[in-house]
mmCIF file of C-alpha atoms in Angstrom:
data_model
loop_
_atom_site.group_PDB
_atom_site.id
_atom_site.type_symbol
_atom_site.label_atom_id
_atom_site.label_comp_id
_atom_site.label_asym_id
_atom_site.label_seq_id
_atom_site.Cartn_x
_atom_site.Cartn_y
_atom_site.Cartn_z
ATOM 1 C CA UNK C 1 -28.485 -164.559 -40.165
ATOM 2 C CA UNK C 2 -24.908 -165.369 -41.167
ATOM 3 C CA UNK C 3 -23.601 -161.993 -40.024
ATOM 4 C CA UNK C 4 -25.401 -162.394 -36.684
ATOM 5 C CA UNK C 5 -23.707 -165.758 -36.169
ATOM 6 C CA UNK C 6 -20.300 -164.280 -37.026
ATOM 7 C CA UNK C 7 -20.482 -161.305 -34.661
ATOM 8 C CA UNK C 8 -22.566 -162.844 -31.877
ATOM 9 C CA UNK C 9 -20.935 -166.274 -31.680
ATOM 10 C CA UNK C 10 -17.753 -166.727 -33.708
ATOM 11 C CA UNK C 11 -16.102 -163.370 -32.953
ATOM 12 C CA UNK C 12 -16.450 -163.659 -29.134
ATOM 13 C CA UNK C 13 -15.086 -167.212 -29.319
ATOM 14 C CA UNK C 14 -12.118 -165.990 -31.362
ATOM 15 C CA UNK C 15 -11.364 -163.232 -28.832
ATOM 16 C CA UNK C 16 -11.619 -165.725 -25.994
ATOM 17 C CA UNK C 17 -9.193 -168.061 -27.755
ATOM 18 C CA UNK C 18 -6.736 -165.310 -28.731
ATOM 19 C CA UNK C 19 -6.765 -163.162 -25.593
ATOM 20 C CA UNK C 20 -7.988 -165.459 -22.863
ATOM 21 C CA UNK C 21 -10.856 -165.034 -20.452
ATOM 22 C CA UNK C 22 -11.831 -161.414 -19.675
ATOM 23 C CA UNK C 23 -10.864 -160.046 -16.291
ATOM 24 C CA UNK C 24 -14.152 -158.191 -15.834
ATOM 25 C CA UNK C 25 -17.331 -159.873 -17.012
ATOM 26 C CA UNK C 26 -20.542 -157.873 -16.994
ATOM 27 C CA UNK C 27 -23.988 -159.291 -17.742
ATOM 28 C CA UNK C 28 -25.450 -158.224 -21.061
ATOM 29 C CA UNK C 29 -28.484 -158.971 -23.148
ATOM 30 C CA UNK C 30 -28.299 -161.922 -25.496
ATOM 31 C CA UNK C 31 -28.893 -161.949 -29.232
ATOM 32 C CA UNK C 32 -32.569 -162.818 -28.795
ATOM 33 C CA UNK C 33 -33.056 -159.873 -26.430
ATOM 34 C CA UNK C 34 -31.404 -157.473 -28.870
ATOM 35 C CA UNK C 35 -33.486 -158.726 -31.800
ATOM 36 C CA UNK C 36 -36.615 -158.474 -29.669
ATOM 37 C CA UNK C 37 -35.803 -154.877 -28.787
ATOM 38 C CA UNK C 38 -35.691 -154.044 -32.498
ATOM 39 C CA UNK C 39 -39.293 -155.106 -32.974
ATOM 40 C CA UNK C 40 -40.373 -153.383 -29.764
ATOM 41 C CA UNK C 41 -39.472 -150.080 -31.398
ATOM 42 C CA UNK C 42 -42.322 -150.578 -33.829
ATOM 43 C CA UNK C 43 -44.646 -150.254 -30.840
ATOM 44 C CA UNK C 44 -43.523 -146.660 -30.418
ATOM 45 C CA UNK C 45 -45.797 -145.023 -32.961
ATOM 46 C CA UNK C 46 -43.709 -141.861 -33.229
ATOM 47 C CA UNK C 47 -40.167 -143.194 -33.420
ATOM 48 C CA UNK C 48 -40.250 -144.567 -37.006
ATOM 49 C CA UNK C 49 -42.066 -141.421 -38.157
ATOM 50 C CA UNK C 50 -39.522 -139.088 -36.540
ATOM 51 C CA UNK C 51 -36.646 -141.097 -37.981
ATOM 52 C CA UNK C 52 -38.134 -141.081 -41.476
ATOM 53 C CA UNK C 53 -38.914 -137.356 -41.376
ATOM 54 C CA UNK C 54 -35.262 -136.607 -40.592
ATOM 55 C CA UNK C 55 -34.172 -138.914 -43.372
ATOM 56 C CA UNK C 56 -36.462 -137.235 -45.902
ATOM 57 C CA UNK C 57 -35.481 -133.716 -44.846
ATOM 58 C CA UNK C 58 -31.732 -134.295 -45.170
ATOM 59 C CA UNK C 59 -31.863 -135.956 -48.589
ATOM 60 C CA UNK C 60 -33.341 -135.045 -51.938
ATOM 61 C CA UNK C 61 -36.979 -134.297 -51.209
ATOM 62 C CA UNK C 62 -38.088 -136.642 -54.015
ATOM 63 C CA UNK C 63 -35.920 -139.606 -53.037
ATOM 64 C CA UNK C 64 -38.217 -141.318 -50.544
ATOM 65 C CA UNK C 65 -41.509 -140.624 -52.410
ATOM 66 C CA UNK C 66 -40.004 -141.932 -55.646
ATOM 67 C CA UNK C 67 -38.607 -144.939 -53.786
ATOM 68 C CA UNK C 68 -42.120 -145.703 -52.545
ATOM 69 C CA UNK C 69 -43.318 -145.522 -56.149
ATOM 70 C CA UNK C 70 -40.478 -147.839 -57.085
ATOM 71 C CA UNK C 71 -41.706 -150.352 -54.525
ATOM 72 C CA UNK C 72 -45.237 -150.004 -55.865
ATOM 73 C CA UNK C 73 -43.918 -150.615 -59.375
ATOM 74 C CA UNK C 74 -42.649 -154.072 -58.490
ATOM 75 C CA UNK C 75 -44.350 -156.883 -60.362
ATOM 76 C CA UNK C 76 -45.841 -158.969 -57.600
ATOM 77 C CA UNK C 77 -45.954 -162.238 -59.510
ATOM 78 C CA UNK C 78 -42.290 -161.901 -60.394
ATOM 79 C CA UNK C 79 -41.595 -160.948 -56.798
ATOM 80 C CA UNK C 80 -43.214 -164.140 -55.506
ATOM 81 C CA UNK C 81 -41.112 -166.181 -57.921
ATOM 82 C CA UNK C 82 -37.966 -164.372 -56.742
ATOM 83 C CA UNK C 83 -37.434 -162.640 -60.084
ATOM 84 C CA UNK C 84 -37.908 -159.041 -58.905
ATOM 85 C CA UNK C 85 -34.519 -157.453 -58.293
ATOM 86 C CA UNK C 86 -36.029 -154.529 -56.381
ATOM 87 C CA UNK C 87 -37.448 -156.780 -53.651
ATOM 88 C CA UNK C 88 -34.263 -157.146 -51.541
ATOM 89 C CA UNK C 89 -33.655 -153.408 -51.895
ATOM 90 C CA UNK C 90 -37.164 -152.660 -50.662
ATOM 91 C CA UNK C 91 -36.933 -155.093 -47.750
ATOM 92 C CA UNK C 92 -33.606 -153.625 -46.673
ATOM 93 C CA UNK C 93 -34.895 -150.050 -46.826
ATOM 94 C CA UNK C 94 -38.049 -150.861 -44.879
ATOM 95 C CA UNK C 95 -36.194 -152.792 -42.200
ATOM 96 C CA UNK C 96 -33.483 -150.142 -41.928
ATOM 97 C CA UNK C 97 -35.950 -147.317 -41.362
ATOM 98 C CA UNK C 98 -38.499 -149.107 -39.206
ATOM 99 C CA UNK C 99 -36.227 -151.094 -36.893
ATOM 100 C CA UNK C 100 -33.203 -148.820 -36.507
ATOM 101 C CA UNK C 101 -32.184 -147.256 -33.217
ATOM 102 C CA UNK C 102 -33.396 -143.785 -32.333
ATOM 103 C CA UNK C 103 -30.359 -141.546 -32.703
ATOM 104 C CA UNK C 104 -31.502 -138.987 -30.129
ATOM 105 C CA UNK C 105 -30.588 -135.472 -31.121
ATOM 106 C CA UNK C 106 -28.832 -134.956 -34.410
ATOM 107 C CA UNK C 107 -29.754 -134.689 -38.043
ATOM 108 C CA UNK C 108 -30.082 -136.831 -41.116
ATOM 109 C CA UNK C 109 -30.925 -140.071 -39.266
ATOM 110 C CA UNK C 110 -27.435 -141.531 -39.461
ATOM 111 C CA UNK C 111 -28.581 -145.116 -38.909
ATOM 112 C CA UNK C 112 -30.220 -145.115 -42.342
ATOM 113 C CA UNK C 113 -27.244 -143.631 -44.205
ATOM 114 C CA UNK C 114 -26.252 -147.090 -45.368
ATOM 115 C CA UNK C 115 -29.550 -147.331 -47.243
ATOM 116 C CA UNK C 116 -29.174 -144.139 -49.291
ATOM 117 C CA UNK C 117 -27.885 -146.181 -52.242
ATOM 118 C CA UNK C 118 -30.810 -148.646 -52.270
ATOM 119 C CA UNK C 119 -33.253 -145.758 -51.840
ATOM 120 C CA UNK C 120 -31.725 -144.022 -54.869
ATOM 121 C CA UNK C 121 -32.011 -147.189 -56.948
ATOM 122 C CA UNK C 122 -35.649 -147.615 -55.958
ATOM 123 C CA UNK C 123 -36.270 -143.921 -56.654
ATOM 124 C CA UNK C 124 -34.775 -144.357 -60.114
ATOM 125 C CA UNK C 125 -37.097 -147.295 -60.705
ATOM 126 C CA UNK C 126 -40.086 -145.250 -59.568
ATOM 127 C CA UNK C 127 -39.110 -142.326 -61.800
ATOM 128 C CA UNK C 128 -38.583 -144.591 -64.815
ATOM 129 C CA UNK C 129 -41.940 -146.310 -64.360
ATOM 130 C CA UNK C 130 -44.195 -143.369 -63.508
ATOM 131 C CA UNK C 131 -42.774 -140.140 -64.937
ATOM 132 C CA UNK C 132 -44.747 -138.479 -67.736
ATOM 133 C CA UNK C 133 -43.080 -138.423 -71.109
ATOM 134 C CA UNK C 134 -40.407 -135.674 -71.316
ATOM 135 C CA UNK C 135 -41.637 -134.064 -68.075
ATOM 136 C CA UNK C 136 -38.770 -132.694 -65.996
ATOM 137 C CA UNK C 137 -40.722 -130.047 -64.098
ATOM 138 C CA UNK C 138 -41.317 -132.240 -60.991
ATOM 139 C CA UNK C 139 -37.616 -133.044 -60.893
ATOM 140 C CA UNK C 140 -36.590 -129.389 -61.135
ATOM 141 C CA UNK C 141 -39.115 -128.363 -58.482
ATOM 142 C CA UNK C 142 -37.821 -131.100 -56.200
ATOM 143 C CA UNK C 143 -34.235 -129.963 -56.697
ATOM 144 C CA UNK C 144 -35.172 -126.355 -55.886
ATOM 145 C CA UNK C 145 -37.013 -127.402 -52.726
ATOM 146 C CA UNK C 146 -34.055 -129.562 -51.716
ATOM 147 C CA UNK C 147 -31.614 -126.687 -52.243
ATOM 148 C CA UNK C 148 -33.709 -124.248 -50.209
ATOM 149 C CA UNK C 149 -34.309 -126.831 -47.502
ATOM 150 C CA UNK C 150 -30.593 -127.615 -47.323
ATOM 151 C CA UNK C 151 -29.752 -123.942 -46.810
ATOM 152 C CA UNK C 152 -32.262 -123.727 -43.968
ATOM 153 C CA UNK C 153 -31.049 -126.953 -42.346
ATOM 154 C CA UNK C 154 -27.388 -125.929 -42.536
ATOM 155 C CA UNK C 155 -28.234 -122.571 -40.949
ATOM 156 C CA UNK C 156 -30.193 -124.245 -38.152
ATOM 157 C CA UNK C 157 -27.393 -126.759 -37.614
ATOM 158 C CA UNK C 158 -24.857 -123.964 -37.249
ATOM 159 C CA UNK C 159 -27.124 -122.128 -34.815
ATOM 160 C CA UNK C 160 -27.572 -125.293 -32.757
ATOM 161 C CA UNK C 161 -23.884 -126.225 -32.646
ATOM 162 C CA UNK C 162 -22.427 -122.734 -32.086
ATOM 163 C CA UNK C 163 -23.044 -122.550 -28.283
ATOM 164 C CA UNK C 164 -21.457 -125.955 -27.758
ATOM 165 C CA UNK C 165 -18.484 -125.036 -29.945
ATOM 166 C CA UNK C 166 -18.018 -121.869 -27.875
ATOM 167 C CA UNK C 167 -18.211 -123.965 -24.709
ATOM 168 C CA UNK C 168 -15.549 -126.321 -26.038
ATOM 169 C CA UNK C 169 -13.272 -123.407 -26.872
ATOM 170 C CA UNK C 170 -13.673 -121.965 -23.388
ATOM 171 C CA UNK C 171 -12.934 -125.329 -21.769
ATOM 172 C CA UNK C 172 -9.901 -125.882 -24.008
ATOM 173 C CA UNK C 173 -8.557 -122.450 -23.069
ATOM 174 C CA UNK C 174 -8.487 -123.368 -19.376
ATOM 175 C CA UNK C 175 -5.052 -123.604 -17.767
ATOM 176 C CA UNK C 176 -6.320 -126.091 -15.172
ATOM 177 C CA UNK C 177 -5.364 -129.747 -15.068
ATOM 178 C CA UNK C 178 -8.972 -130.902 -14.721
ATOM 179 C CA UNK C 179 -12.272 -129.281 -15.704
ATOM 180 C CA UNK C 180 -15.361 -130.719 -14.028
ATOM 181 C CA UNK C 181 -18.628 -130.297 -15.923
ATOM 182 C CA UNK C 182 -21.769 -129.663 -13.896
ATOM 183 C CA UNK C 183 -24.393 -130.282 -16.606
ATOM 184 C CA UNK C 184 -27.436 -129.205 -14.610
ATOM 185 C CA UNK C 185 -29.460 -126.533 -16.324
ATOM 186 C CA UNK C 186 -28.210 -127.168 -19.852
ATOM 187 C CA UNK C 187 -29.382 -129.299 -22.743
ATOM 188 C CA UNK C 188 -26.886 -132.021 -23.761
ATOM 189 C CA UNK C 189 -24.142 -130.411 -21.668
ATOM 190 C CA UNK C 190 -22.931 -133.876 -20.690
ATOM 191 C CA UNK C 191 -21.588 -134.207 -24.234
ATOM 192 C CA UNK C 192 -19.054 -131.476 -23.501
ATOM 193 C CA UNK C 193 -17.094 -134.173 -21.670
ATOM 194 C CA UNK C 194 -14.643 -135.002 -24.421
ATOM 195 C CA UNK C 195 -10.997 -134.526 -25.288
ATOM 196 C CA UNK C 196 -9.525 -132.075 -27.734
ATOM 197 C CA UNK C 197 -10.163 -133.569 -31.182
ATOM 198 C CA UNK C 198 -11.258 -136.743 -29.441
ATOM 199 C CA UNK C 199 -7.912 -137.219 -27.657
ATOM 200 C CA UNK C 200 -7.708 -136.861 -23.846
ATOM 201 C CA UNK C 201 -5.260 -134.208 -22.740
ATOM 202 C CA UNK C 202 -4.953 -131.092 -20.636
ATOM 203 C CA UNK C 203 -7.370 -130.084 -19.350
ATOM 204 C CA UNK C 204 -8.894 -133.458 -18.606
ATOM 205 C CA UNK C 205 -12.664 -132.967 -18.819
ATOM 206 C CA UNK C 206 -14.920 -134.986 -16.508
ATOM 207 C CA UNK C 207 -18.587 -135.131 -15.600
ATOM 208 C CA UNK C 208 -18.983 -134.118 -11.968
ATOM 209 C CA UNK C 209 -22.088 -136.271 -11.649
ATOM 210 C CA UNK C 210 -20.067 -139.414 -12.388
ATOM 211 C CA UNK C 211 -17.603 -138.858 -9.541
ATOM 212 C CA UNK C 212 -17.767 -139.835 -5.896
ATOM 213 C CA UNK C 213 -16.910 -137.572 -2.984
ATOM 214 C CA UNK C 214 -13.588 -139.343 -2.469
ATOM 215 C CA UNK C 215 -12.688 -138.987 -6.139
ATOM 216 C CA UNK C 216 -13.445 -135.267 -6.049
ATOM 217 C CA UNK C 217 -11.270 -134.901 -2.940
ATOM 218 C CA UNK C 218 -8.412 -136.727 -4.660
ATOM 219 C CA UNK C 219 -8.663 -134.502 -7.734
ATOM 220 C CA UNK C 220 -8.771 -131.303 -5.704
ATOM 221 C CA UNK C 221 -5.817 -132.448 -3.620
ATOM 222 C CA UNK C 222 -3.587 -133.491 -6.527
ATOM 223 C CA UNK C 223 -4.533 -131.199 -9.417
ATOM 224 C CA UNK C 224 -5.675 -127.719 -10.338
ATOM 225 C CA UNK C 225 -9.428 -128.097 -10.795
ATOM 226 C CA UNK C 226 -11.933 -125.724 -12.380
ATOM 227 C CA UNK C 227 -15.708 -125.954 -12.734
ATOM 228 C CA UNK C 228 -17.828 -125.412 -15.820
ATOM 229 C CA UNK C 229 -21.500 -124.997 -14.986
ATOM 230 C CA UNK C 230 -24.574 -123.008 -15.978
ATOM 231 C CA UNK C 231 -22.910 -119.733 -15.027
ATOM 232 C CA UNK C 232 -20.502 -120.323 -17.921
ATOM 233 C CA UNK C 233 -22.500 -122.191 -20.567
ATOM 234 C CA UNK C 234 -25.828 -120.372 -20.312
ATOM 235 C CA UNK C 235 -24.363 -116.987 -21.427
ATOM 236 C CA UNK C 236 -22.862 -118.815 -24.409
ATOM 237 C CA UNK C 237 -26.353 -119.747 -25.590
ATOM 238 C CA UNK C 238 -26.679 -123.393 -24.541
ATOM 239 C CA UNK C 239 -30.429 -124.190 -24.374
ATOM 240 C CA UNK C 240 -32.007 -124.484 -20.958
ATOM 241 C CA UNK C 241 -32.969 -127.896 -19.591
ATOM 242 C CA UNK C 242 -34.667 -128.074 -16.216
ATOM 243 C CA UNK C 243 -33.386 -131.108 -14.377
ATOM 244 C CA UNK C 244 -31.759 -131.673 -11.038
ATOM 245 C CA UNK C 245 -29.576 -134.185 -9.253
ATOM 246 C CA UNK C 246 -29.508 -133.813 -5.495
ATOM 247 C CA UNK C 247 -26.247 -135.734 -5.128
ATOM 248 C CA UNK C 248 -24.450 -133.042 -7.103
ATOM 249 C CA UNK C 249 -25.634 -130.416 -4.634
ATOM 250 C CA UNK C 250 -23.681 -132.297 -1.982
ATOM 251 C CA UNK C 251 -20.603 -132.457 -4.196
ATOM 252 C CA UNK C 252 -20.764 -128.749 -5.009
ATOM 253 C CA UNK C 253 -21.196 -127.797 -1.354
ATOM 254 C CA UNK C 254 -18.211 -129.947 -0.415
ATOM 255 C CA UNK C 255 -16.081 -128.419 -3.178
ATOM 256 C CA UNK C 256 -17.010 -124.934 -2.026
ATOM 257 C CA UNK C 257 -15.922 -125.732 1.523
ATOM 258 C CA UNK C 258 -12.621 -127.068 0.199
ATOM 259 C CA UNK C 259 -12.074 -124.003 -2.001
ATOM 260 C CA UNK C 260 -12.127 -126.181 -5.114
ATOM 261 C CA UNK C 261 -14.945 -124.504 -7.025
ATOM 262 C CA UNK C 262 -13.086 -121.982 -9.166
ATOM 263 C CA UNK C 263 -14.976 -121.445 -12.439
ATOM 264 C CA UNK C 264 -13.419 -121.770 -15.868
ATOM 265 C CA UNK C 265 -12.206 -118.371 -17.014
ATOM 266 C CA UNK C 266 -10.991 -117.325 -20.458
ATOM 267 C CA UNK C 267 -7.240 -116.637 -20.642
ATOM 268 C CA UNK C 268 -6.069 -113.085 -20.031
ATOM 269 C CA UNK C 269 -4.975 -111.067 -23.088
ATOM 270 C CA UNK C 270 -1.237 -111.275 -23.673
ATOM 271 C CA UNK C 271 -0.829 -107.767 -25.107
ATOM 272 C CA UNK C 272 -2.507 -104.388 -24.782
ATOM 273 C CA UNK C 273 -3.816 -104.693 -28.345
ATOM 274 C CA UNK C 274 -5.401 -108.044 -27.513
ATOM 275 C CA UNK C 275 -7.079 -106.457 -24.502
ATOM 276 C CA UNK C 276 -8.495 -103.676 -26.690
ATOM 277 C CA UNK C 277 -9.793 -106.181 -29.206
ATOM 278 C CA UNK C 278 -11.408 -108.249 -26.445
ATOM 279 C CA UNK C 279 -13.088 -105.104 -25.113
ATOM 280 C CA UNK C 280 -14.318 -104.133 -28.562
ATOM 281 C CA UNK C 281 -12.010 -101.083 -28.721
ATOM 282 C CA UNK C 282 -14.051 -99.462 -25.967
ATOM 283 C CA UNK C 283 -11.332 -96.875 -25.391
#
C-alpha cells in the first residue's frame, strides 16, 4: 500500500510542484481502476495458465513444483500466528503470477522475473522438507530435462527472431531518409518500427498506418521515402498474419500516384568480389 501511495499520489504531486502544470493533460484510469483490472485478469481462465507455463519452461523444471511443495510444507498454525517466514514469499509469488500483465508474445514471462528469488527459496524449503534421504536422482533428472529444454527453447527463439533481425538489417541498409512500414500481412511487423540500437536516426522508421494523408505528402515532398511491406518481409520468413486496414489502401494508392512507393532495396555491392559473393559465386 505504501508504494502505491508513493507512486500514485506523492510522485505526481512532486512533479507538479517541481515542473509545473502539464501542457497536455490526457484522461487516464485511476488507481482503483488499475487495481480492479488486475483482479479482472483472474476471470480469464487461460491467462494465468499461459503465463505460468512460460515461467516453468524457462526456469529449472523443478523450481515451481518444489516451490509448491514448499508452500505445502508451511506450518499453518505458525502461519496464522505470523511466525512462518515462507508466508510472505508464497503470497508474493502467487500474486505475481496470478495478477501480472499478459506479456503478449515473448518468452520466460518477464513480469514474474522479480519472483525467481522467492520461488528458489520456496523450492529449497520444499526440497529440504520432502526429499528422500540421500536421493539426488530427481534433482539430476530435473537438471537434464532443464538442459535439454533450454537447448530446444534457445533454438526456437533463434528461429523466431531471425526473420525480424533480417528485416531490421534490410531496413538499416536503406539509403533513404524515411522508411515507412506497411505491416499488413505480417505477424508483429509493427515492432520493426524502431531506431538503430534504440536510437532514432537515418533512416527514420515509421508505421504507415499511424500517418495521415497530409503527413505522408509532407514526407514525400521533403525526404527520400521508401516502403517496407509484405513484398520485402515475407521472403525473409516473417510469419503470415491475415489482417487488413482499408485506410492504408487509400494511403498506398495515393503514394503510388505521387511516385512515392519505392520499396526498400539492399545496397548494391561495392566491388566485383562482393557481387560474386552475393550471387553465391554463380559464375
